[in-house]
mmCIF file of C-alpha atoms in Angstrom:
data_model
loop_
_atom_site.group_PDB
_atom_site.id
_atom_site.type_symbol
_atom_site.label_atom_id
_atom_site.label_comp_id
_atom_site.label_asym_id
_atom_site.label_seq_id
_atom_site.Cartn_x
_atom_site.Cartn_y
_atom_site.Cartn_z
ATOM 1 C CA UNK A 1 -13.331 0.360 32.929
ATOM 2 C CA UNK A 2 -15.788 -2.786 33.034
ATOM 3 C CA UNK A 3 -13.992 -5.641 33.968
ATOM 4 C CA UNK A 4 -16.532 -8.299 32.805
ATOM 5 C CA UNK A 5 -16.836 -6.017 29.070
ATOM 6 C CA UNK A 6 -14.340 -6.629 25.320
ATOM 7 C CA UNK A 7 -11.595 -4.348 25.825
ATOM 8 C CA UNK A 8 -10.800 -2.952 22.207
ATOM 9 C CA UNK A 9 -7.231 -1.111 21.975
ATOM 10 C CA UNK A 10 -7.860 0.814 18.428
ATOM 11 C CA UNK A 11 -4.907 2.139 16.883
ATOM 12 C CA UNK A 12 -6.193 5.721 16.560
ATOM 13 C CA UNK A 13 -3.258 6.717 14.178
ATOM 14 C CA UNK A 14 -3.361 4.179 11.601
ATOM 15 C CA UNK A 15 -5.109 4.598 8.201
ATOM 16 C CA UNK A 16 -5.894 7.605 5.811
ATOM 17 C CA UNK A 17 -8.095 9.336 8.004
ATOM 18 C CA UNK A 18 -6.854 8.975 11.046
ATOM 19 C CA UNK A 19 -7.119 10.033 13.934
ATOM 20 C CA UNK A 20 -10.643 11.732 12.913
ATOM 21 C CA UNK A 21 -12.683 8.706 11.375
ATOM 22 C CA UNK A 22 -10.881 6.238 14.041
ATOM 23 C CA UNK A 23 -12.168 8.322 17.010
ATOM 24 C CA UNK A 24 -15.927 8.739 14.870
ATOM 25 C CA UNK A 25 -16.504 4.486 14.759
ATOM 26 C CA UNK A 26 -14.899 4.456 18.277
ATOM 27 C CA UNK A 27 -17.319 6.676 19.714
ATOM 28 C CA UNK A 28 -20.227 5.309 18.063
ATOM 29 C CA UNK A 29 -18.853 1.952 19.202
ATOM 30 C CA UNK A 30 -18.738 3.217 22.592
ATOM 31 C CA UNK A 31 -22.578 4.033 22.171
ATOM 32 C CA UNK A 32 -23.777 0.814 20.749
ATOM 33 C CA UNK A 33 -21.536 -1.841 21.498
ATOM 34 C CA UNK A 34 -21.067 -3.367 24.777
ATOM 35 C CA UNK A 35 -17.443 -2.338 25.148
ATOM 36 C CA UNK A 36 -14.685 -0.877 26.583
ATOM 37 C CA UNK A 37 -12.770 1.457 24.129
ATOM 38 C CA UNK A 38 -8.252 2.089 24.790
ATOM 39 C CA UNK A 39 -8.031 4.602 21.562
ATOM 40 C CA UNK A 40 -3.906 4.043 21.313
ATOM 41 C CA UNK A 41 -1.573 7.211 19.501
ATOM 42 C CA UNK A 42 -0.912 10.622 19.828
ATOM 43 C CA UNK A 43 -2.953 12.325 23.187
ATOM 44 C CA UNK A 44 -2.932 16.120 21.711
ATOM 45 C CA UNK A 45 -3.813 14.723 18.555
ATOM 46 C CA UNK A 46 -6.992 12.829 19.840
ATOM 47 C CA UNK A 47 -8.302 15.241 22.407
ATOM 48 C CA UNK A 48 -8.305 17.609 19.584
ATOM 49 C CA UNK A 49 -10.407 15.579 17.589
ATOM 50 C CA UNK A 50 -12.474 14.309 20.427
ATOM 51 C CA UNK A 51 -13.467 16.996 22.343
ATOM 52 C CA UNK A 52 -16.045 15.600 24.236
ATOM 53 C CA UNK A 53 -14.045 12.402 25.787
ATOM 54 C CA UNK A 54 -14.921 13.345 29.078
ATOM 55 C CA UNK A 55 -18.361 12.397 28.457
ATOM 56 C CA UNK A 56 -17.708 8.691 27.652
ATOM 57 C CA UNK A 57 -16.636 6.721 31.236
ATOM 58 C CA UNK A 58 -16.143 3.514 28.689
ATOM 59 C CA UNK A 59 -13.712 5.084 26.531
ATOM 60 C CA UNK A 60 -9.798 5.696 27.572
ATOM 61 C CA UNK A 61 -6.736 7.232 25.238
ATOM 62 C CA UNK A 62 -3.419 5.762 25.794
ATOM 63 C CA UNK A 63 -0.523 7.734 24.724
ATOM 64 C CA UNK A 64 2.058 6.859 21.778
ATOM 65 C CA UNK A 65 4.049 9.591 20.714
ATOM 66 C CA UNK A 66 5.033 7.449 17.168
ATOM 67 C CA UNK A 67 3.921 5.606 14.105
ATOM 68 C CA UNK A 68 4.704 3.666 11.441
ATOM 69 C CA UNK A 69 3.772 5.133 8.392
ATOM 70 C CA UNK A 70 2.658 3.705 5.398
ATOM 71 C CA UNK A 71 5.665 4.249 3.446
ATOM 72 C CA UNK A 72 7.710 2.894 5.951
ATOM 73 C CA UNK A 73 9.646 -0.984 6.767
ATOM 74 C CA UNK A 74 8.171 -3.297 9.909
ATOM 75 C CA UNK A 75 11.807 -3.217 10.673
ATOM 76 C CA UNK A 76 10.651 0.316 12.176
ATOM 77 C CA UNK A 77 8.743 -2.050 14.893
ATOM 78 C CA UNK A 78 12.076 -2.117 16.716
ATOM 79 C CA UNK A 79 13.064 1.105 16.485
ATOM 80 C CA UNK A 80 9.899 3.202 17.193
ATOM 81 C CA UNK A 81 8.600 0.948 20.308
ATOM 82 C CA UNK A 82 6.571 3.625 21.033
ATOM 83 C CA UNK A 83 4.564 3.142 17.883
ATOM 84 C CA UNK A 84 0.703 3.284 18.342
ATOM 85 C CA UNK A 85 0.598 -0.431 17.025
ATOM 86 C CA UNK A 86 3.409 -1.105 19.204
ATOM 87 C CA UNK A 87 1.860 0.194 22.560
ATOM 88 C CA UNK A 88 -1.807 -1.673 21.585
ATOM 89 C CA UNK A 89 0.109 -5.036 21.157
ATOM 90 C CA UNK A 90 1.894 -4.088 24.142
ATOM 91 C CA UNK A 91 -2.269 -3.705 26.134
ATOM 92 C CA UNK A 92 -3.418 -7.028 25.038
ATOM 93 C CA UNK A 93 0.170 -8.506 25.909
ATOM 94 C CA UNK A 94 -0.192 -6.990 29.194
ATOM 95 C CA UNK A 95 -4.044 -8.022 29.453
ATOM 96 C CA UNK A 96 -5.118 -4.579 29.535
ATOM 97 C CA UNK A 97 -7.220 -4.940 26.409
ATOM 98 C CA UNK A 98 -8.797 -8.372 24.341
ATOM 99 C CA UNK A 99 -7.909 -7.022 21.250
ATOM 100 C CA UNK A 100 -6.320 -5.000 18.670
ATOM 101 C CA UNK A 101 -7.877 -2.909 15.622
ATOM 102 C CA UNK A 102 -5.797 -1.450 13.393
ATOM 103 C CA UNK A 103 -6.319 0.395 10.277
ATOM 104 C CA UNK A 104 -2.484 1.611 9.478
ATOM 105 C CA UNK A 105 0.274 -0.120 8.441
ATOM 106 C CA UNK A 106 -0.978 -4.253 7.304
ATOM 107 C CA UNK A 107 2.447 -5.430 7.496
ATOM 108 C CA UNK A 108 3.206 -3.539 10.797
ATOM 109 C CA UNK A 109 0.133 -4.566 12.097
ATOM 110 C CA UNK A 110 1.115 -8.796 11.452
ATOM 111 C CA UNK A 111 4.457 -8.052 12.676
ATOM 112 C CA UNK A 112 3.864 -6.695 15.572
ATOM 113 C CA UNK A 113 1.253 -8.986 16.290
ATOM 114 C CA UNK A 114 3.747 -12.004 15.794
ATOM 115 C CA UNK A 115 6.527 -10.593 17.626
ATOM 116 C CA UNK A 116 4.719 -9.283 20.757
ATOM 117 C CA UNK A 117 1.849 -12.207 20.980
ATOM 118 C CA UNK A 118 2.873 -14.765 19.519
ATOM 119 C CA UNK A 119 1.343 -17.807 17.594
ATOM 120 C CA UNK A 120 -0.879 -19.950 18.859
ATOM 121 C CA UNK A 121 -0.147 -23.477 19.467
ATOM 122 C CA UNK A 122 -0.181 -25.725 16.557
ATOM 123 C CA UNK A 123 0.067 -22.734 14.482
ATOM 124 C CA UNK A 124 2.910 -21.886 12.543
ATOM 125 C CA UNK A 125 1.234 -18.897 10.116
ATOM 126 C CA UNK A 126 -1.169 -16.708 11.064
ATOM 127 C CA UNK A 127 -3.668 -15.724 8.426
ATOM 128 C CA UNK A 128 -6.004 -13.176 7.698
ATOM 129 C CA UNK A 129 -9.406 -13.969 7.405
ATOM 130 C CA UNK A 130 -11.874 -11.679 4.941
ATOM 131 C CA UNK A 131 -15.869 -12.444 5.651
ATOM 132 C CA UNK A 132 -17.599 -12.039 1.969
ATOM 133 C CA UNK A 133 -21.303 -12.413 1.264
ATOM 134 C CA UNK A 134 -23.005 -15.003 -1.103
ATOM 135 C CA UNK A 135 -26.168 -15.221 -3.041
ATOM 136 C CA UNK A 136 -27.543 -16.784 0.086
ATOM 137 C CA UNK A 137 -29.275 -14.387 2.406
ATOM 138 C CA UNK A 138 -28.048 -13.932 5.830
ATOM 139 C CA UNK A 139 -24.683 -16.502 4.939
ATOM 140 C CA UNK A 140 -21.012 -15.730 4.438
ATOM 141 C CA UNK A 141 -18.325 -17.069 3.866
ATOM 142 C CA UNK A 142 -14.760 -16.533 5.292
ATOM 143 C CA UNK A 143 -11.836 -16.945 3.268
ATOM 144 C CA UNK A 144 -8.453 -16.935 4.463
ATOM 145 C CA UNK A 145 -5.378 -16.467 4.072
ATOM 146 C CA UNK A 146 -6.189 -13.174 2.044
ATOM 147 C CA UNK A 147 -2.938 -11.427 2.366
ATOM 148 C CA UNK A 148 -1.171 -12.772 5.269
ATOM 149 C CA UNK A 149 1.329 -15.643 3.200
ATOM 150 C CA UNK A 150 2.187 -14.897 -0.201
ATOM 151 C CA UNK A 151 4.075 -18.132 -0.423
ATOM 152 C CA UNK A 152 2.223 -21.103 1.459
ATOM 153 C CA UNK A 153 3.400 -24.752 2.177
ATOM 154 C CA UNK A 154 0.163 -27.339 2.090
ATOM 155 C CA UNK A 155 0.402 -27.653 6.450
ATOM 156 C CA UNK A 156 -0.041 -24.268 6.385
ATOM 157 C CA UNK A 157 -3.353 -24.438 4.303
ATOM 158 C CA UNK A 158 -3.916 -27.014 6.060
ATOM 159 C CA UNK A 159 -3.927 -24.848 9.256
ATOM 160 C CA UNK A 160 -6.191 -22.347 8.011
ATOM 161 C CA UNK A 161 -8.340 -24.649 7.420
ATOM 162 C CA UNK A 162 -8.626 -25.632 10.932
ATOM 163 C CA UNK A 163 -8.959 -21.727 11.526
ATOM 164 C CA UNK A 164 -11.373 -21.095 9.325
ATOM 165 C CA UNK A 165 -13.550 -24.245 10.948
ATOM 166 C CA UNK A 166 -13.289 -22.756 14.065
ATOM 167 C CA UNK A 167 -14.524 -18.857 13.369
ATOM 168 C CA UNK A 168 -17.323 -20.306 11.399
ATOM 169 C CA UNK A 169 -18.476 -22.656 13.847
ATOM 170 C CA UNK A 170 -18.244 -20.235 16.936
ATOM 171 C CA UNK A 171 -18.638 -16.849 15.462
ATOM 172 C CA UNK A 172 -20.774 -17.232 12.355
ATOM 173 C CA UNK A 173 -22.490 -20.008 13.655
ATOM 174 C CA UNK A 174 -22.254 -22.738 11.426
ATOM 175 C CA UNK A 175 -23.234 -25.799 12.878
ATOM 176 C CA UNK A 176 -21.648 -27.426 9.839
ATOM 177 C CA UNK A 177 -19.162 -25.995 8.428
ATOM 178 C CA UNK A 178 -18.414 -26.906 4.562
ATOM 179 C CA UNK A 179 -14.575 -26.330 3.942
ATOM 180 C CA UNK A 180 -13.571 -25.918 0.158
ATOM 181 C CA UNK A 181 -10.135 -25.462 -1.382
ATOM 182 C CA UNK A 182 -9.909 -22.994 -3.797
ATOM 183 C CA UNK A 183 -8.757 -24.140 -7.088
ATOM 184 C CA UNK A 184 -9.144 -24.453 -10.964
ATOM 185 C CA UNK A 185 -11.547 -27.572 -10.948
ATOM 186 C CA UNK A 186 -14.022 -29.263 -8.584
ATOM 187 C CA UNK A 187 -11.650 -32.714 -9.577
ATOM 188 C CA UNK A 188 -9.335 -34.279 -6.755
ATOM 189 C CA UNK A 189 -6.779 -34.383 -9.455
ATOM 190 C CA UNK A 190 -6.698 -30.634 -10.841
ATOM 191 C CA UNK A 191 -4.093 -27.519 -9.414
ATOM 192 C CA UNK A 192 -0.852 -27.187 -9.385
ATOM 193 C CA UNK A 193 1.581 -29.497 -6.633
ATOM 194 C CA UNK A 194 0.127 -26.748 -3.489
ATOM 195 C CA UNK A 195 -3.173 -27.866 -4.347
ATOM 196 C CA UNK A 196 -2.799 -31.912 -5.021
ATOM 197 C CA UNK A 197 -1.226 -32.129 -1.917
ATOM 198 C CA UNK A 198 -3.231 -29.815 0.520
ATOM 199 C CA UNK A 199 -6.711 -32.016 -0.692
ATOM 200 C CA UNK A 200 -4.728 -34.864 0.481
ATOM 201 C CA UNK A 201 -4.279 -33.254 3.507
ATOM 202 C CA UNK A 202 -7.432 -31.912 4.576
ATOM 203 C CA UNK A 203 -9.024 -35.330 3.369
ATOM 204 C CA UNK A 204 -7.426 -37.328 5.530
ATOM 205 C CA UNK A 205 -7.748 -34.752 8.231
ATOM 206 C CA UNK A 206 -10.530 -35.980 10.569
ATOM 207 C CA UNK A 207 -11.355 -32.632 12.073
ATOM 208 C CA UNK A 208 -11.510 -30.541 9.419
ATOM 209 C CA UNK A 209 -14.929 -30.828 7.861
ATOM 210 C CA UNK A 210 -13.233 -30.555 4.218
ATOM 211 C CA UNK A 211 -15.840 -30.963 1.233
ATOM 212 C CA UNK A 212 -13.899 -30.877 -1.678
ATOM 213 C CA UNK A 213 -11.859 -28.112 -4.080
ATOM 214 C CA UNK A 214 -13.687 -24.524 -4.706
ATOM 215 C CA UNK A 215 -13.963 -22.968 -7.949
ATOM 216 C CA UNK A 216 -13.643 -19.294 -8.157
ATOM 217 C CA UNK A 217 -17.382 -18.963 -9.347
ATOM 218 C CA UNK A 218 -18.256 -20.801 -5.911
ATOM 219 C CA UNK A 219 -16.938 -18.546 -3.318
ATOM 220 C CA UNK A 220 -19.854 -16.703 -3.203
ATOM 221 C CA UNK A 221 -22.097 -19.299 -4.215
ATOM 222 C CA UNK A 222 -22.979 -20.176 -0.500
ATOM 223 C CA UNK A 223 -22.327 -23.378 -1.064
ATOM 224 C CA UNK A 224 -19.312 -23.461 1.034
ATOM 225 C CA UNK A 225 -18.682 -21.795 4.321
ATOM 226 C CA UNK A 226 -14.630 -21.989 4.822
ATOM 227 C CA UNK A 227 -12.733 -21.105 1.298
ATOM 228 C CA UNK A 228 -8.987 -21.853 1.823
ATOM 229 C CA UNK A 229 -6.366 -20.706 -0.319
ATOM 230 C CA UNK A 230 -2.863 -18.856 -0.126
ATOM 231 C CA UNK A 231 -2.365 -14.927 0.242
ATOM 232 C CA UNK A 232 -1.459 -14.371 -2.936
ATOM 233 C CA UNK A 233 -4.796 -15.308 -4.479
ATOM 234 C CA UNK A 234 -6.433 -14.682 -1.880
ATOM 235 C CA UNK A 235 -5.367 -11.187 -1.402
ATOM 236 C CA UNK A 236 -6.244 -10.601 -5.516
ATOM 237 C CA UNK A 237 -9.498 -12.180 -4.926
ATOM 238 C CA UNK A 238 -10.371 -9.923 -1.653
ATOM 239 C CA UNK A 239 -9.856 -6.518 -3.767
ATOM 240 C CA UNK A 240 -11.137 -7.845 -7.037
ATOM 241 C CA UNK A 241 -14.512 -8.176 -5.033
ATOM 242 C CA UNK A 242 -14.397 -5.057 -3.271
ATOM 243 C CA UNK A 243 -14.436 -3.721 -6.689
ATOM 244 C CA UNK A 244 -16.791 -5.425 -7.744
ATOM 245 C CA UNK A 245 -19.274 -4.067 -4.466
ATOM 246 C CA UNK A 246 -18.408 -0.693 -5.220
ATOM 247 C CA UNK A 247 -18.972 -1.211 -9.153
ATOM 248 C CA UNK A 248 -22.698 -3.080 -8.490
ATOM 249 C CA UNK A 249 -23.523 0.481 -6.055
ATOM 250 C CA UNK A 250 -22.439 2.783 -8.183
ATOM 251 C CA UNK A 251 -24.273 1.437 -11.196
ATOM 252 C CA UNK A 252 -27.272 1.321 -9.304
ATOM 253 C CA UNK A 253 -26.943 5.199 -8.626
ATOM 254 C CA UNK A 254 -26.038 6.026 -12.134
ATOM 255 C CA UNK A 255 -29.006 3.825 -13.898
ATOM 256 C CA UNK A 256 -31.851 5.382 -11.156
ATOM 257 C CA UNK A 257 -34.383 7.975 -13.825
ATOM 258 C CA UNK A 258 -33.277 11.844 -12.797
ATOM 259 C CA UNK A 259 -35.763 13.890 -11.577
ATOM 260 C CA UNK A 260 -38.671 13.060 -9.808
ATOM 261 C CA UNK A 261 -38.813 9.420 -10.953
ATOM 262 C CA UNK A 262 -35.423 8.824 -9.620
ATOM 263 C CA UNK A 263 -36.268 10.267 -6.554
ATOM 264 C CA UNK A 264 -39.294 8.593 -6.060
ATOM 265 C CA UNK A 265 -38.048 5.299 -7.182
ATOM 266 C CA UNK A 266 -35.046 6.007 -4.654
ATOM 267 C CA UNK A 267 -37.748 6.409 -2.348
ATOM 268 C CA UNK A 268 -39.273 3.184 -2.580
ATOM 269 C CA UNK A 269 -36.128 1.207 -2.992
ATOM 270 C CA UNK A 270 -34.332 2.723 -0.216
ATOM 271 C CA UNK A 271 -34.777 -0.201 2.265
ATOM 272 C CA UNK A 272 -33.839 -2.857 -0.191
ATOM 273 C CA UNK A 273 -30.891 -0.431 -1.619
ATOM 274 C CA UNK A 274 -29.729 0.094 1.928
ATOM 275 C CA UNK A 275 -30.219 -3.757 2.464
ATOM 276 C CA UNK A 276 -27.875 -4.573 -0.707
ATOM 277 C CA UNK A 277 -25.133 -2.444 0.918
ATOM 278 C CA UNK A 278 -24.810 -4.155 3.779
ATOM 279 C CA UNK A 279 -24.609 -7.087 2.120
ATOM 280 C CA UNK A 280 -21.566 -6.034 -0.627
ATOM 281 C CA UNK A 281 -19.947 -3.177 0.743
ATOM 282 C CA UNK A 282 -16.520 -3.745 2.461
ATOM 283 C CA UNK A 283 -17.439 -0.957 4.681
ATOM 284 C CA UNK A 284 -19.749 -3.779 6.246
ATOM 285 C CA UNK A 285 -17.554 -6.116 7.312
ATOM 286 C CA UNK A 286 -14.879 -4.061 8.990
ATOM 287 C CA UNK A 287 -11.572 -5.753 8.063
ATOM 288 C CA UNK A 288 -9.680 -9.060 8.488
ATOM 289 C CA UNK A 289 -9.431 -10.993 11.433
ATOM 290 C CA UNK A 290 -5.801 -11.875 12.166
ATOM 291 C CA UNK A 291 -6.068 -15.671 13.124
ATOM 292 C CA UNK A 292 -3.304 -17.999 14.315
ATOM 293 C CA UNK A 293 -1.668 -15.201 16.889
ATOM 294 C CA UNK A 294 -2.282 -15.286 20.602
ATOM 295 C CA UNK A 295 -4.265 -12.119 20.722
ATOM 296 C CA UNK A 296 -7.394 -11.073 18.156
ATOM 297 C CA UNK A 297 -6.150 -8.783 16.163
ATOM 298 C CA UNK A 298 -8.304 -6.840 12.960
ATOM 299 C CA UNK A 299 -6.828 -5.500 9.765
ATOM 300 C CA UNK A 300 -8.844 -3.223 8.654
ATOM 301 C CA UNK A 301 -8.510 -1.131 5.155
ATOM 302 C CA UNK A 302 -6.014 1.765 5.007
ATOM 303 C CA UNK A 303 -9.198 3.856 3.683
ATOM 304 C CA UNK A 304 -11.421 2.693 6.289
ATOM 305 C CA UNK A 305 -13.685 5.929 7.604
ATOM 306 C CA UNK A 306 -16.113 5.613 10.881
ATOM 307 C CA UNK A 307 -18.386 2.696 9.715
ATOM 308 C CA UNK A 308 -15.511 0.566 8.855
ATOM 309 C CA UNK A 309 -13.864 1.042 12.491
ATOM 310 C CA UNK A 310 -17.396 0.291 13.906
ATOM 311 C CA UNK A 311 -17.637 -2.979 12.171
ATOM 312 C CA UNK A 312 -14.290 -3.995 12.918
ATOM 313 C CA UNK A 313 -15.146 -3.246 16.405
ATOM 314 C CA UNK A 314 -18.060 -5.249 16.323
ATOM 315 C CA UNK A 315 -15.851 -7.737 14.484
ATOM 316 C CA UNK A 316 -12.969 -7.748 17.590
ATOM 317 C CA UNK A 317 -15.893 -8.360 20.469
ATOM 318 C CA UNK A 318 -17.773 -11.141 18.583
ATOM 319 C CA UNK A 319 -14.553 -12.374 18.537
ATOM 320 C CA UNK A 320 -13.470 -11.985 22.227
ATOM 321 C CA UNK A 321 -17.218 -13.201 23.300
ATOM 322 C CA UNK A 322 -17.277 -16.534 21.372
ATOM 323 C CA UNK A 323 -13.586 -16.868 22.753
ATOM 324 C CA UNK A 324 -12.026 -17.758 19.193
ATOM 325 C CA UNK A 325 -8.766 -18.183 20.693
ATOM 326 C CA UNK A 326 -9.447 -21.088 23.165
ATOM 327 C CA UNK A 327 -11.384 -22.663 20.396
ATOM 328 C CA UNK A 328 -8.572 -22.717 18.166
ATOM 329 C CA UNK A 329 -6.281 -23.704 20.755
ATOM 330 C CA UNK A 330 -8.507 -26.877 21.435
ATOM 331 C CA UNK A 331 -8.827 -27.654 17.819
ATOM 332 C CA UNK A 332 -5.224 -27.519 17.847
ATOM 333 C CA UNK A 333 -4.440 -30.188 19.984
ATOM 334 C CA UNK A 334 -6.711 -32.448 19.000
ATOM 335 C CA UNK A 335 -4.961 -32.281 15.400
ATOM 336 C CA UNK A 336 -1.773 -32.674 17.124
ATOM 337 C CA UNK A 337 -2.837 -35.382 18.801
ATOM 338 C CA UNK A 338 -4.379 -37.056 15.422
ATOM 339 C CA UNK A 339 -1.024 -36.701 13.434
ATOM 340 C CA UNK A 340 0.954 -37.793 16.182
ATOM 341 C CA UNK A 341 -1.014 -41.008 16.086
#
């Protein structure tokens, strides 16, 4: 493999239809993204549903004979070590690969993560990060944590924050980031305690570019770029607008005129329609970035099929190219050198 190329270790056994729609976005990864591809699980498994490996030089399978299922504890990490989440950790630990992409077990995926990699300096949660879209063309916004933390202490926020900041800046290219708090009112003085004193926090906080608290009705406003809340909303607020995609396309496709009409009105709408897709289907966006662990590391959806993988492909090597992790790391000690002064 390319030494100078993203090495992507994808967990080729996680999800609901694995290991064929893994190996599908892998391969068309392999076609259109500069990358190297480690697909990670069961070797009989994937050679019989990727017949023509020999005919990709950038993609390599790495065998793991075990897996967590769904249904199963992450106290199976330590006693399956041969899990396919396992063994990927075990490629970026050993610098074989940049990152991770897994599609299987969420909680398997985080623990593994943390227990084989590591946090980050300065970091003491990881969270996941969800990119949404907003009314504004061609901007997102990333909120996190979205599942990651159920139960959040204000440093932590504070910490995503910083995060959040840094993926903006140096993968979404925000020159500016706006950073907004999630809460029930725009005023300094609204939320519960979490809330009160996290604004305190990221006000005083000289390099976090914090803005002021985030209503629900302006996450996708675009007029913030970092949304910050805990997992628990966060994770209700990442599925409520996946449903809310998949309720926009489908009412689209019901209210087109049968017949010819509707399929000459699909016709002329197909470029916008496929346009509005992109921009609201979870599909698009590929997963969650795992931040705060020494390693990049994506989450996607159990039900992710090829185009998912792809994205969160695409997702891991924008990631690894606009080196996320030293940027963090450098953020971080410049806040530990603030609050130590």
């Amino acid at each position: 493999m390319a030494g100078n190329r993203a090495r992507i270790a994808v967990d080729a056994m996680g999800g609901d239809y694995a290991p064929i729609e893994i190996i599908k976005g892998a391969i068309r990864a392999s076609r259109e993204l500069d990358v190297d591809i480690l697909l990670v699980g069961d070797r009989q498994q994937i050679q019989a549903s990727f017949q023509d490996s020999n005919k990709f030089s950038n993609i390599e399978v790495v065998d793991a004979d075990e897996i967590i299922a769904m249904h199963e504890g992450i106290n199976e990490l330590r006693r399956k070590p041969k899990a396919s989440i396992n063994v990927a950790m075990d490629l970026v630990k050993k610098n074989r690969a940049d990152a991770v992409i897994s599609a299987g077990h969420s909680g398997a995926a985080m623990g593994a993560a943390t227990l084989k990699l590591g946090r980050l300096k300065g970091i003491d949660r990881p969270a996941i990060g969800a990119v949404f879209p907003t009314l504004i063309v061609n901007k997102s916004v990333i909120v996190l944590d979205v599942g990651a933390n159920v139960d959040c202490r204000p440093k932590y926020l504070e910490q995503f924050a910083l995060m959040g900041t840094v993926y903006s800046r140096y993968v979404m290219g925000v020159e500016s980031p706006k950073v907004g708090l999630l809460n029930i009112g725009e005023e300094p003085n609204k939320g519960n305690d979490l809330a009160l004193t996290t604004y305190k926090l990221l006000k005083d906080n000289k390099v976090i570019p914090f803005v002021g608290n985030a209503e629900g009705r302006d996450v996708l406003s675009g007029k913030f770029d970092v949304i910050i809340c805990d997992g628990f909303v966060g994770n209700v607020l990442l599925k409520f607008a996946e449903a809310v995609g998949d309720i926009v396309l489908q009412i689209i496709q019901e209210e087109l005129p049968q017949g010819w009409k509707g399929l000459l009105g699909t016709t002329i709408l197909k470029p916008n329609l496929k346009k509005l897709k992109q921009r609201i289907d979870h599909a698009e966006h590929g997963g969650g970035l795992l931040l705060g662990v020494a390693g990049i590391c994506i989450i996607s959806h159990g039900s992710s099929q090829a185009p998912s993988i792809f994205n969160a492909i695409r997702l891991a090597k924008e990631a690894v190219d606009h080196k996320v992790l030293e940027q963090i790391n450098s953020y971080g000690d410049k806040l530990m050198s603030d609050n130590s002064n």
